[in-house]
Amino acid sequence: MVRWLARISIALALAGAAAHYWLFYDNSAPKGADFALDITEIRRAAAAMPGPMPSRVEVETVSRHMVPEIAMVAGAGWKKIEMVRNAYRVVTGDASIIIDTGFSRAAAEADGAEYGVKSYDDNAWQRLLAAMDEAASIVVTHEHKDHIGGLLESPIAERLLSKSLLVPEQVREAPANLWPIADRQGYASFEYAGAKAIAPGVVLIRASGHTPGSQMIFVKLEDGAEFLFLGDTATMLDNVRLERQRSRLVTTFYSRDDRRAVAMQLSGLNDLMKSEPEVMLIPGHDSIAIQSLVDRGALERGFSGRAAAAGAVHNDQGAS
């Protein structure tokens, strides 16, 4: 009996170790075709539309919370790292395009953003609402609520949707609690294949993998600065640098990524990082990587113009 129990204990320990490795350390994925990321063609598309190029990119951080690093980068350490939920504003003269829309305080708290003394910024949310109202168009990197939620939770969501460029998969897979299925029937989705310019200097790039509707967004400014918004294809910059996906615990049981597609995309982005280091990669939630671009002056912190005034009205609330 003792020997039998010992064998069971060993078997259970080995099974537990194997499960632990598979959930948090394994980075394997089925092999697939290379991800086509032709930067020359993307640049050509960005320059093809007539008109002035954007002058700057602004960023608003609406919420922050802490997660174990290993959840976001398979095989990394267990230290806690800060994740941010951001929205971006691409400014050209008096016009602007919003990239990603964060989500409301209620949605952030439900998602676990209650960690940290300044986890949600109500002023940033008000500026984001104003910026979406005045924007020429709105695009999202994918259909998860922390990227599309602000658009759908806005008090004027119906009006904002009329100028939003959502691909069919983003419409189909958007959170039903934020956008009832019946309300989507008349929406005209934005269909394209490969890469498509939507304004001078702004190009959408199909990148299904993290979600069916995932896309990357390339932005080139009038001064030549170039950005590539990655969404959650790369939640952290280390996903690209190390070519390591998020842990299987996250990708298999939470976000349900197509791991083969994401592996190929990270490989292509890693190649781009090495061959075109001047292209600034904007990961989905990497607080340190994004702040470093703010510190360099590549990104401007806070939405300006009418959006800034809207946020200032709520200075009595502050961040909490």
Short mmCIF file of C-alpha atoms in Angstrom, two decimals:
data_model
loop_
_atom_site.label_atom_id
_atom_site.label_comp_id
_atom_site.label_asym_id
_atom_site.label_seq_id
_atom_site.Cartn_x
_atom_site.Cartn_y
_atom_site.Cartn_z
CA MET A 1 0.00 0.00 0.00
CA VAL A 2 2.81 2.44 0.88
CA ARG A 3 4.57 1.70 -2.39
CA TRP A 4 1.30 2.18 -4.32
CA LEU A 5 0.62 5.53 -2.62
CA ALA A 6 4.18 6.65 -3.34
CA ARG A 7 3.74 5.87 -7.02
CA ILE A 8 0.48 7.80 -7.12
CA SER A 9 2.12 10.76 -5.40
CA ILE A 10 4.99 10.77 -7.88
CA ALA A 11 2.59 10.49 -10.82
CA LEU A 12 0.49 13.35 -9.50
CA ALA A 13 3.59 15.49 -8.92
CA LEU A 14 4.83 14.84 -12.45
CA ALA A 15 1.39 15.58 -13.89
CA GLY A 16 1.24 18.80 -11.89
CA ALA A 17 4.69 19.86 -13.05
CA ALA A 18 3.78 19.08 -16.66
CA ALA A 19 0.55 21.07 -16.38
CA HIS A 20 2.41 23.97 -14.76
CA TYR A 21 4.96 23.99 -17.58
CA TRP A 22 2.27 23.78 -20.26
CA LEU A 23 0.17 26.55 -18.75
CA PHE A 24 2.93 29.07 -18.02
CA TYR A 25 6.20 28.20 -19.81
CA ASP A 26 5.43 26.40 -23.07
CA ASN A 27 5.79 28.65 -26.12
CA SER A 28 5.21 26.04 -28.81
CA ALA A 29 2.68 26.54 -31.60
CA PRO A 30 1.75 24.60 -34.74
CA LYS A 31 3.82 25.59 -37.76
CA GLY A 32 2.19 27.78 -40.38
CA ALA A 33 2.85 30.16 -43.23
CA ASP A 34 4.89 33.29 -42.61
CA PHE A 35 2.98 36.44 -41.75
CA ALA A 36 3.16 38.87 -44.65
CA LEU A 37 4.36 42.20 -43.24
CA ASP A 38 5.76 44.05 -46.24
CA ILE A 39 6.83 47.38 -44.79
CA THR A 40 7.68 48.73 -48.24
CA GLU A 41 4.13 48.16 -49.47
CA ILE A 42 2.68 49.52 -46.24
CA ARG A 43 4.72 52.69 -46.60
CA ARG A 44 3.61 52.97 -50.21
CA ALA A 45 -0.02 52.71 -49.14
CA ALA A 46 0.52 55.34 -46.44
CA ALA A 47 1.91 57.78 -49.01
CA ALA A 48 -0.62 57.04 -51.76
CA MET A 49 -3.57 59.03 -50.42
CA PRO A 50 -3.39 62.76 -51.21
CA GLY A 51 -3.36 65.27 -48.41
CA PRO A 52 -1.26 66.22 -45.38
CA MET A 53 0.23 63.53 -43.17
CA PRO A 54 -0.52 63.45 -39.43
CA SER A 55 1.51 65.77 -37.21
CA ARG A 56 1.41 63.88 -33.90
CA VAL A 57 0.05 60.95 -31.93
CA GLU A 58 -1.44 61.47 -28.46
CA VAL A 59 -2.12 58.83 -25.82
CA GLU A 60 -4.60 58.62 -22.96
CA THR A 61 -4.33 55.97 -20.27
CA VAL A 62 -7.75 55.31 -18.79
CA SER A 63 -6.87 52.42 -16.46
CA ARG A 64 -4.01 50.46 -14.96
CA HIS A 65 -3.68 47.18 -13.14
CA MET A 66 -1.05 44.67 -12.11
CA VAL A 67 -0.62 41.12 -13.41
CA PRO A 68 2.09 38.44 -13.12
CA GLU A 69 4.54 38.96 -15.97
CA ILE A 70 4.45 35.24 -16.83
CA ALA A 71 0.77 35.53 -17.75
CA MET A 72 1.62 38.03 -20.49
CA VAL A 73 4.97 36.56 -21.62
CA ALA A 74 5.23 32.78 -21.40
CA GLY A 75 8.28 31.69 -19.43
CA ALA A 76 8.91 35.10 -17.86
CA GLY A 77 9.14 35.67 -14.10
CA TRP A 78 6.33 35.86 -11.58
CA LYS A 79 6.89 39.49 -10.62
CA LYS A 80 3.91 41.82 -11.02
CA ILE A 81 3.99 44.23 -13.95
CA GLU A 82 1.70 47.12 -14.79
CA MET A 83 -0.72 46.84 -17.69
CA VAL A 84 -2.36 49.94 -19.13
CA ARG A 85 -5.54 50.40 -21.14
CA ASN A 86 -4.91 53.15 -23.65
CA ALA A 87 -6.56 55.11 -26.42
CA TYR A 88 -4.62 57.00 -29.10
CA ARG A 89 -5.41 60.10 -31.14
CA VAL A 90 -3.75 60.63 -34.52
CA VAL A 91 -3.92 64.35 -35.31
CA THR A 92 -3.82 65.93 -38.77
CA GLY A 93 -4.55 69.66 -38.72
CA ASP A 94 -8.02 70.02 -37.23
CA ALA A 95 -8.95 66.40 -37.91
CA SER A 96 -8.21 63.28 -35.88
CA ILE A 97 -8.51 59.51 -35.88
CA ILE A 98 -8.99 57.55 -32.66
CA ILE A 99 -7.18 54.21 -32.31
CA ASP A 100 -8.69 52.00 -29.57
CA THR A 101 -11.16 53.36 -27.06
CA GLY A 102 -10.42 51.92 -23.61
CA PHE A 103 -13.45 51.24 -21.46
CA SER A 104 -15.52 52.77 -18.68
CA ARG A 105 -14.72 52.68 -14.97
CA ALA A 106 -17.42 50.05 -14.40
CA ALA A 107 -15.98 47.80 -17.10
CA ALA A 108 -12.43 48.35 -15.85
CA GLU A 109 -13.32 47.41 -12.28
CA ALA A 110 -15.16 44.33 -13.47
CA ASP A 111 -12.00 43.40 -15.38
CA GLY A 112 -9.78 43.65 -12.32
CA ALA A 113 -8.43 47.17 -12.69
CA GLU A 114 -9.25 47.90 -9.05
CA TYR A 115 -5.64 47.06 -8.15
CA GLY A 116 -3.56 50.14 -7.54
CA VAL A 117 -4.41 53.51 -6.01
CA LYS A 118 -4.69 55.24 -9.40
CA SER A 119 -6.17 52.43 -11.42
CA TYR A 120 -8.81 54.47 -13.25
CA ASP A 121 -8.55 58.04 -14.54
CA ASP A 122 -11.97 59.67 -14.83
CA ASN A 123 -10.49 62.77 -16.46
CA ALA A 124 -8.89 60.66 -19.19
CA TRP A 125 -12.25 58.97 -19.78
CA GLN A 126 -13.96 62.33 -20.22
CA ARG A 127 -11.26 63.48 -22.64
CA LEU A 128 -11.62 60.24 -24.57
CA LEU A 129 -15.40 60.67 -24.85
CA ALA A 130 -14.91 64.21 -26.18
CA ALA A 131 -12.17 63.12 -28.58
CA MET A 132 -14.33 60.35 -30.04
CA ASP A 133 -17.13 62.85 -30.57
CA GLU A 134 -14.92 65.22 -32.55
CA ALA A 135 -12.89 62.56 -34.41
CA ALA A 136 -13.22 62.07 -38.15
CA SER A 137 -13.11 58.29 -37.69
CA ILE A 138 -12.55 55.60 -35.07
CA VAL A 139 -10.72 52.29 -35.48
CA VAL A 140 -9.84 49.53 -33.03
CA THR A 141 -7.08 46.97 -33.08
CA HIS A 142 -9.55 44.26 -32.04
CA GLU A 143 -12.94 43.59 -30.54
CA HIS A 144 -12.14 42.92 -26.87
CA LYS A 145 -13.95 45.23 -24.47
CA ASP A 146 -10.83 47.08 -23.29
CA HIS A 147 -10.24 48.23 -26.88
CA ILE A 148 -13.76 48.62 -28.30
CA GLY A 149 -15.63 49.24 -25.04
CA GLY A 150 -15.27 53.01 -24.92
CA LEU A 151 -16.87 53.29 -28.35
CA LEU A 152 -19.81 51.09 -27.40
CA GLU A 153 -20.27 52.55 -23.89
CA SER A 154 -20.33 56.17 -25.05
CA PRO A 155 -23.63 57.99 -24.48
CA ILE A 156 -23.55 58.80 -28.21
CA ALA A 157 -22.47 55.32 -29.35
CA GLU A 158 -24.94 55.26 -32.24
CA ARG A 159 -23.47 58.43 -33.71
CA LEU A 160 -19.91 57.25 -33.13
CA LEU A 161 -20.58 53.92 -34.83
CA SER A 162 -21.59 55.79 -37.98
CA LYS A 163 -17.99 57.02 -38.37
CA SER A 164 -16.25 53.92 -37.04
CA LEU A 165 -14.42 51.56 -39.38
CA LEU A 166 -15.06 48.14 -37.84
CA VAL A 167 -14.21 45.05 -39.85
CA PRO A 168 -16.87 42.31 -40.10
CA GLU A 169 -15.26 40.11 -37.44
CA GLN A 170 -15.12 43.00 -34.99
CA VAL A 171 -18.82 43.59 -35.53
CA ARG A 172 -19.67 39.91 -35.18
CA GLU A 173 -17.48 39.23 -32.12
CA ALA A 174 -18.00 42.47 -30.16
CA PRO A 175 -19.25 42.00 -26.56
CA ALA A 176 -22.98 41.38 -26.70
CA ASN A 177 -23.56 43.07 -23.34
CA LEU A 178 -22.17 46.31 -24.80
CA TRP A 179 -23.64 46.01 -28.29
CA PRO A 180 -26.82 43.92 -28.55
CA ILE A 181 -26.82 41.61 -31.55
CA ALA A 182 -30.06 43.11 -32.87
CA ASP A 183 -28.53 46.60 -32.93
CA ARG A 184 -25.73 45.48 -35.27
CA GLN A 185 -27.90 44.38 -38.16
CA GLY A 186 -27.81 47.68 -40.04
CA TYR A 187 -24.13 48.41 -39.44
CA ALA A 188 -22.02 48.61 -42.62
CA SER A 189 -18.71 47.00 -41.74
CA PHE A 190 -15.41 48.05 -43.32
CA GLU A 191 -14.12 45.24 -45.47
CA TYR A 192 -10.59 44.97 -46.83
CA ALA A 193 -7.87 42.39 -47.35
CA GLY A 194 -4.17 42.65 -46.62
CA ALA A 195 -3.48 46.33 -45.98
CA LYS A 196 -5.66 49.38 -46.62
CA ALA A 197 -4.99 53.10 -46.21
CA ILE A 198 -7.84 55.00 -44.56
CA ALA A 199 -6.17 58.43 -44.50
CA PRO A 200 -2.82 59.91 -45.54
CA GLY A 201 -0.22 58.18 -43.38
CA VAL A 202 -2.67 55.73 -41.76
CA VAL A 203 -2.88 52.09 -42.90
CA LEU A 204 -4.88 49.17 -41.50
CA ILE A 205 -3.23 45.72 -41.67
CA ARG A 206 -5.20 42.50 -41.29
CA ALA A 207 -3.75 40.32 -38.49
CA SER A 208 -6.33 37.78 -37.38
CA GLY A 209 -4.93 35.63 -34.58
CA HIS A 210 -5.39 37.10 -31.13
CA THR A 211 -9.02 37.55 -32.20
CA PRO A 212 -10.75 37.01 -35.54
CA GLY A 213 -10.95 40.79 -36.04
CA SER A 214 -7.43 41.71 -34.96
CA GLN A 215 -5.53 44.20 -37.08
CA MET A 216 -2.41 46.31 -36.80
CA ILE A 217 -2.37 50.00 -37.61
CA PHE A 218 0.57 51.80 -39.23
CA VAL A 219 0.91 55.55 -38.82
CA LYS A 220 3.49 57.78 -40.50
CA LEU A 221 3.83 61.41 -39.45
CA GLU A 222 4.81 64.39 -41.57
CA ASP A 223 8.24 64.42 -39.90
CA GLY A 224 8.85 60.81 -40.97
CA ALA A 225 8.22 59.15 -37.59
CA GLU A 226 6.56 55.75 -37.98
CA PHE A 227 4.40 53.78 -35.55
CA LEU A 228 2.90 50.31 -35.70
CA PHE A 229 0.05 49.67 -33.26
CA LEU A 230 0.06 45.97 -32.44
CA GLY A 231 -3.07 45.50 -30.36
CA ASP A 232 -2.80 42.30 -28.34
CA THR A 233 -0.88 40.43 -31.00
CA ALA A 234 1.85 41.69 -28.69
CA THR A 235 0.47 42.72 -25.31
CA MET A 236 4.02 43.46 -24.14
CA LEU A 237 7.04 44.44 -26.21
CA ASP A 238 8.80 41.31 -24.93
CA ASN A 239 6.27 39.23 -26.87
CA VAL A 240 8.01 40.58 -29.99
CA ARG A 241 11.55 40.87 -28.66
CA LEU A 242 11.60 37.30 -27.32
CA GLU A 243 9.06 35.86 -29.79
CA ARG A 244 7.10 34.48 -26.85
CA GLN A 245 3.32 34.52 -26.75
CA ARG A 246 1.21 35.06 -23.70
CA SER A 247 0.88 32.04 -21.48
CA ARG A 248 -1.39 29.17 -22.48
CA LEU A 249 -3.45 29.85 -19.38
CA VAL A 250 -4.41 33.16 -21.00
CA THR A 251 -4.44 32.28 -24.70
CA THR A 252 -6.20 28.91 -24.38
CA PHE A 253 -8.68 29.48 -21.56
CA TYR A 254 -9.29 33.24 -21.65
CA SER A 255 -8.68 34.97 -24.98
CA ARG A 256 -8.65 31.80 -27.12
CA ASP A 257 -5.99 32.99 -29.54
CA ASP A 258 -5.05 31.23 -32.74
CA ARG A 259 -1.56 30.43 -31.44
CA ARG A 260 -0.18 29.44 -34.83
CA ALA A 261 -1.23 32.77 -36.38
CA VAL A 262 0.13 34.76 -33.43
CA ALA A 263 3.45 32.86 -33.54
CA MET A 264 3.89 33.78 -37.21
CA GLN A 265 2.95 37.39 -36.52
CA LEU A 266 5.45 37.68 -33.67
CA SER A 267 8.14 36.20 -35.92
CA GLY A 268 7.38 38.78 -38.60
CA LEU A 269 7.37 41.60 -36.06
CA ASN A 270 10.67 40.39 -34.61
CA ASP A 271 12.17 40.53 -38.12
CA LEU A 272 10.78 44.05 -38.53
CA MET A 273 12.21 45.12 -35.17
CA LYS A 274 15.65 44.04 -36.33
CA SER A 275 15.53 45.30 -39.92
CA GLU A 276 13.59 48.55 -39.31
CA PRO A 277 14.44 49.65 -35.76
CA GLU A 278 13.14 53.17 -36.45
CA VAL A 279 9.56 51.86 -36.66
CA MET A 280 8.12 52.35 -33.18
CA LEU A 281 6.13 49.33 -32.06
CA ILE A 282 3.16 50.09 -29.79
CA PRO A 283 2.21 46.95 -27.82
CA GLY A 284 -1.31 46.58 -26.49
CA HIS A 285 -0.72 47.16 -22.78
CA ASP A 286 2.99 47.60 -22.01
CA SER A 287 3.22 50.49 -19.54
CA ILE A 288 7.02 50.75 -19.67
CA ALA A 289 7.37 50.56 -23.45
CA ILE A 290 4.67 53.17 -24.02
CA GLN A 291 5.98 55.51 -21.33
CA SER A 292 9.45 55.33 -22.88
CA LEU A 293 7.98 56.68 -26.14
CA VAL A 294 6.30 59.47 -24.18
CA ASP A 295 9.62 60.27 -22.48
CA ARG A 296 11.32 60.43 -25.89
CA GLY A 297 8.68 62.83 -27.17
CA ALA A 298 7.44 60.35 -29.79
CA LEU A 299 4.01 60.13 -28.14
CA GLU A 300 2.27 63.07 -26.46
CA ARG A 301 0.59 62.36 -23.13
CA GLY A 302 -3.05 63.49 -22.99
CA PHE A 303 -5.59 64.44 -25.65
CA SER A 304 -5.48 68.10 -26.65
CA GLY A 305 -7.99 70.64 -27.94
CA ARG A 306 -11.66 70.31 -27.06
CA ALA A 307 -10.94 66.92 -25.57
CA ALA A 308 -8.52 68.47 -23.07
CA ALA A 309 -11.10 71.07 -22.07
CA ALA A 310 -13.66 68.35 -21.52
CA GLY A 311 -11.35 66.55 -19.13
CA ALA A 312 -10.54 69.74 -17.26
CA VAL A 313 -14.20 70.19 -16.34
CA HIS A 314 -13.88 67.10 -14.16
CA ASN A 315 -10.70 68.02 -12.29
CA ASP A 316 -12.61 67.77 -9.01
CA GLN A 317 -12.88 64.02 -9.54
CA GLY A 318 -9.27 63.24 -10.35
CA ALA A 319 -7.94 59.74 -10.75
CA SER A 320 -8.68 57.04 -8.23
#
